Short mmCIF file of C-alpha atoms in Angstrom, two decimals:
data_model
loop_
_atom_site.label_atom_id
_atom_site.label_comp_id
_atom_site.label_asym_id
_atom_site.label_seq_id
_atom_site.Cartn_x
_atom_site.Cartn_y
_atom_site.Cartn_z
CA ARG A 1 -47.57 -140.01 86.36
CA ARG A 2 -47.30 -139.80 82.55
CA ILE A 3 -48.06 -136.07 82.59
CA THR A 4 -45.34 -135.43 85.16
CA GLN A 5 -42.85 -137.33 83.02
CA GLN A 6 -43.77 -135.35 79.91
CA PHE A 7 -44.17 -131.86 81.39
CA GLY A 8 -42.04 -132.00 84.54
CA ALA A 9 -44.82 -131.23 87.03
CA LEU A 10 -43.61 -131.49 90.62
CA THR A 11 -46.74 -130.81 92.66
CA ILE A 12 -50.50 -131.46 92.53
CA PRO A 13 -51.25 -127.80 91.58
CA ASP A 14 -48.66 -128.12 88.78
CA LEU A 15 -50.48 -131.17 87.49
CA LEU A 16 -53.91 -129.54 87.61
CA GLU A 17 -52.68 -126.40 85.85
CA ILE A 18 -51.34 -128.52 82.99
CA ARG A 19 -54.48 -130.67 82.83
CA TYR A 20 -56.95 -127.75 82.78
CA ASN A 21 -54.64 -125.07 81.32
CA SER A 22 -55.67 -122.72 84.10
CA LYS A 23 -53.65 -120.80 86.67
CA ALA A 24 -56.89 -120.21 88.60
CA VAL A 25 -57.31 -123.95 89.09
CA ARG A 26 -53.70 -124.10 90.26
CA ALA A 27 -54.33 -121.34 92.84
CA ILE A 28 -57.55 -122.94 94.10
CA ALA A 29 -55.81 -126.31 94.46
CA ALA A 30 -52.89 -124.74 96.35
CA LEU A 31 -55.25 -122.99 98.78
CA ALA A 32 -57.30 -126.17 99.28
CA ILE A 33 -54.14 -128.16 100.05
CA LEU A 34 -52.89 -125.47 102.44
CA GLY A 35 -56.21 -125.36 104.28
CA GLY A 36 -56.46 -129.14 104.54
CA ALA A 37 -52.82 -129.65 105.45
CA ILE A 38 -52.96 -127.25 108.41
CA GLY A 39 -55.65 -129.29 110.18
CA TYR A 40 -54.05 -132.58 109.23
CA GLN A 41 -50.60 -131.49 110.44
CA MET A 42 -51.96 -130.24 113.76
CA ALA A 43 -53.30 -133.74 114.46
CA GLN A 44 -49.93 -135.24 113.48
CA TYR A 45 -48.03 -132.82 115.72
CA LYS A 46 -50.30 -133.59 118.66
CA ALA A 47 -49.75 -137.33 118.19
CA LEU A 48 -46.00 -136.72 117.95
CA GLY A 49 -46.02 -134.75 121.20
CA ASN A 50 -48.15 -137.33 123.02
CA MET A 51 -45.92 -140.21 121.97
CA LEU A 52 -42.64 -138.48 122.87
CA GLN A 53 -44.19 -137.35 126.16
CA THR A 54 -44.86 -141.01 127.02
CA VAL A 55 -41.59 -142.46 125.71
CA LEU A 56 -39.26 -139.80 127.15
CA GLY A 57 -41.32 -139.02 130.27
CA ILE A 58 -41.12 -135.25 129.74
CA ASP A 59 -43.58 -132.35 129.59
CA TYR A 60 -45.91 -132.36 126.58
CA LYS A 61 -44.84 -128.91 125.35
CA LEU A 62 -41.16 -129.81 125.50
CA ALA A 63 -41.87 -133.12 123.73
CA LEU A 64 -43.74 -131.25 121.00
CA ILE A 65 -40.89 -128.75 120.49
CA ILE A 66 -38.30 -131.56 120.24
CA GLY A 67 -40.43 -133.54 117.78
CA VAL A 68 -41.23 -130.59 115.52
CA ALA A 69 -37.57 -129.47 115.55
CA ILE A 70 -36.39 -132.91 114.36
CA LEU A 71 -39.18 -133.07 111.78
CA THR A 72 -38.37 -129.61 110.42
CA PHE A 73 -34.65 -130.41 110.23
CA TYR A 74 -34.98 -133.52 108.08
CA VAL A 75 -37.77 -132.17 105.87
CA VAL A 76 -35.92 -128.92 105.07
CA GLY A 77 -32.59 -130.71 104.76
CA GLY A 78 -33.70 -133.72 102.73
CA GLY A 79 -36.92 -132.66 100.98
CA MET A 80 -39.01 -135.35 99.31
CA ILE A 81 -36.22 -137.94 99.49
CA SER A 82 -36.11 -137.67 103.28
CA ALA A 83 -39.91 -137.99 103.39
CA VAL A 84 -39.76 -141.18 101.30
CA TRP A 85 -37.11 -142.78 103.51
CA THR A 86 -38.78 -141.83 106.79
CA ASP A 87 -42.11 -143.09 105.44
CA PHE A 88 -40.47 -146.41 104.59
CA ILE A 89 -38.91 -146.75 108.06
CA GLN A 90 -42.16 -145.71 109.74
CA MET A 91 -44.08 -148.23 107.63
CA MET A 92 -41.82 -151.08 108.78
CA ILE A 93 -42.12 -150.04 112.44
CA MET A 94 -45.90 -149.59 112.23
CA VAL A 95 -46.55 -152.89 110.46
CA VAL A 96 -44.43 -154.91 112.89
CA GLY A 97 -45.69 -152.94 115.88
CA ALA A 98 -49.33 -153.22 114.83
CA LEU A 99 -49.09 -157.00 114.49
CA ILE A 100 -47.37 -157.34 117.88
CA VAL A 101 -49.93 -155.12 119.62
CA PHE A 102 -52.91 -156.71 117.87
CA ILE A 103 -51.87 -160.30 118.63
CA GLY A 104 -50.53 -159.57 122.11
CA GLY A 105 -53.56 -157.52 123.10
CA MET A 106 -55.93 -160.19 121.81
CA LYS A 107 -54.24 -162.75 124.06
CA MET A 108 -54.53 -160.40 127.07
CA VAL A 109 -58.28 -159.97 126.72
CA GLY A 110 -58.92 -163.65 125.93
CA GLY A 111 -59.75 -163.53 122.22
CA MET A 112 -62.25 -161.76 120.00
CA SER A 113 -65.36 -163.37 121.52
CA GLN A 114 -64.31 -162.43 125.05
CA LEU A 115 -63.44 -158.92 123.88
CA ASN A 116 -66.89 -158.45 122.36
CA THR A 117 -68.61 -159.95 125.40
CA GLU A 118 -66.89 -157.61 127.85
CA LEU A 119 -67.35 -154.54 125.65
CA SER A 120 -71.05 -155.27 125.17
CA SER A 121 -71.48 -155.66 128.93
CA VAL A 122 -70.26 -152.06 129.32
CA ASN A 123 -72.37 -150.77 126.43
CA PRO A 124 -74.04 -153.01 123.81
CA GLU A 125 -73.37 -150.37 121.16
CA PHE A 126 -69.60 -150.78 121.58
CA VAL A 127 -69.77 -153.88 119.38
CA GLN A 128 -71.96 -152.29 116.71
CA ALA A 129 -70.69 -150.67 113.53
CA PHE A 130 -72.14 -147.35 114.68
CA HIS A 131 -74.02 -145.99 117.68
CA THR A 132 -77.70 -145.15 117.57
CA THR A 133 -77.14 -142.60 120.36
CA GLY A 134 -74.40 -140.12 121.08
CA PRO A 135 -72.05 -138.36 118.63
CA ILE A 136 -70.96 -141.47 116.68
CA GLY A 137 -74.18 -142.07 114.77
CA ILE A 138 -74.77 -143.19 111.19
CA PHE A 139 -73.59 -139.88 109.71
CA ALA A 140 -70.32 -140.04 111.62
CA PHE A 141 -69.93 -143.64 110.46
CA ILE A 142 -70.38 -142.56 106.82
CA SER A 143 -67.98 -139.65 107.38
CA TYR A 144 -65.28 -142.00 108.64
CA PHE A 145 -65.79 -144.14 105.55
CA PHE A 146 -65.17 -141.18 103.25
CA ILE A 147 -62.23 -139.92 105.31
CA TYR A 148 -60.34 -143.20 105.54
CA VAL A 149 -61.35 -145.03 102.36
CA ILE A 150 -61.62 -142.19 99.85
CA GLY A 151 -60.13 -139.16 101.57
CA HIS A 152 -56.82 -140.77 102.46
CA GLN A 153 -56.17 -141.84 98.87
CA GLY A 154 -56.73 -138.29 97.65
CA GLN A 155 -54.35 -136.58 100.07
CA PRO A 156 -51.63 -134.64 98.22
CA HIS A 157 -48.73 -136.22 100.10
CA VAL A 158 -50.03 -139.68 99.15
CA VAL A 159 -50.75 -138.86 95.50
CA THR A 160 -47.42 -137.07 95.04
CA LYS A 161 -45.48 -140.17 96.07
CA PHE A 162 -47.42 -142.29 93.61
CA TYR A 163 -46.70 -140.04 90.67
CA MET A 164 -43.04 -139.48 91.51
CA ILE A 165 -42.35 -143.23 91.40
CA ARG A 166 -39.32 -144.08 89.25
CA LYS A 167 -40.94 -146.72 87.00
CA ILE A 168 -44.58 -146.66 85.92
CA SER A 169 -44.63 -150.47 85.97
CA MET A 170 -44.07 -150.33 89.75
CA LEU A 171 -47.35 -148.51 90.35
CA LYS A 172 -49.33 -151.76 90.43
CA TRP A 173 -47.09 -153.06 93.22
CA ALA A 174 -47.14 -149.71 95.02
CA CYS A 175 -50.93 -149.83 95.21
CA ILE A 176 -50.95 -153.37 96.60
CA ILE A 177 -48.21 -152.64 99.15
CA ALA A 178 -49.90 -149.40 100.25
CA ALA A 179 -53.28 -151.12 100.72
CA LEU A 180 -51.82 -154.02 102.71
CA THR A 181 -49.61 -151.92 104.98
CA TYR A 182 -52.43 -149.41 105.58
CA ALA A 183 -54.80 -152.25 106.54
CA ILE A 184 -52.25 -153.85 108.88
CA SER A 185 -51.31 -150.56 110.59
CA GLY A 186 -55.05 -149.94 111.07
CA LEU A 187 -55.07 -152.87 113.50
CA LEU A 188 -53.54 -150.48 116.04
CA SER A 189 -57.05 -149.11 116.54
CA PHE A 190 -57.75 -152.30 118.54
CA SER A 191 -55.55 -150.88 121.30
CA GLY A 192 -58.51 -148.65 122.24
CA LEU A 193 -60.80 -151.67 122.60
CA TYR A 194 -58.22 -153.62 124.61
CA ALA A 195 -57.59 -150.63 126.88
CA ARG A 196 -61.30 -150.21 127.63
CA VAL A 197 -61.58 -153.85 128.71
CA LEU A 198 -58.44 -153.63 130.87
CA VAL A 199 -59.67 -150.40 132.48
CA GLU A 200 -63.00 -152.07 133.31
CA ARG A 201 -61.11 -155.03 134.81
CA GLY A 202 -59.03 -152.65 136.95
CA GLU A 203 -55.80 -153.77 135.27
CA MET A 204 -55.08 -150.39 133.65
CA ALA A 205 -55.38 -146.82 134.90
CA VAL A 206 -57.93 -144.55 133.22
CA PRO A 207 -56.06 -142.54 130.53
CA SER A 208 -55.94 -138.78 131.08
CA SER A 209 -57.29 -138.18 127.56
CA PRO A 210 -58.35 -140.27 124.53
CA ASP A 211 -55.07 -139.36 122.81
CA MET A 212 -53.11 -141.12 125.56
CA VAL A 213 -54.94 -144.47 125.30
CA ALA A 214 -52.59 -146.14 122.81
CA PRO A 215 -49.33 -144.80 124.32
CA MET A 216 -50.38 -145.85 127.84
CA PHE A 217 -51.55 -149.28 126.71
CA ILE A 218 -48.40 -150.02 124.70
CA GLU A 219 -46.04 -148.67 127.38
CA GLY A 220 -47.80 -150.51 130.18
CA PHE A 221 -48.17 -153.96 128.63
CA PHE A 222 -45.40 -154.37 126.05
CA SER A 223 -41.60 -154.45 125.86
CA PRO A 224 -39.84 -151.07 126.20
CA LEU A 225 -38.40 -151.70 122.73
#
């Protein structure tokens, strides 16, 4: 943040070039970000298409085109400022939504103990930190730790927003707010556990794909709003 203020760096590659006085480092960083961002964005686009497909009740491809068109319009038109405002609005929606879904879903399944009991009756490993069989073993567990705990904090779009903050003194609050909101929005992952219990009870249809679990659960058991 101090380097950007002094030298006017606007991007992560800018920052690294100044720090290491090397255009090669800048080029390597730019390529690394491009390579990582492509995979990351594909996942985001797929989620966008799945959600609009559920909310609007239209074909997935059409939903994807509509979502990407809107996204492209505001990003090109508003740049970083539009990204900051949409992130803020999304944060408010996700925090409120996550709390509603977490609390409401917990009541549906009868509490944490009942949730664990029913999940373990399907497969005892469902209530373990990681599976001893199948694809989600100890190495996958460690990988998720690095992706979500360390990897997320190093993503360029996250770092850029920290070092473009208006006052350096606000960084301490930004870190606290980011950690809390990220932890709360992470509660949405419980929708997968709730859905599995409701499917086993016969109260929810089997989702067509894992990506449709959360949209189907939220649409089927919560207010249209």
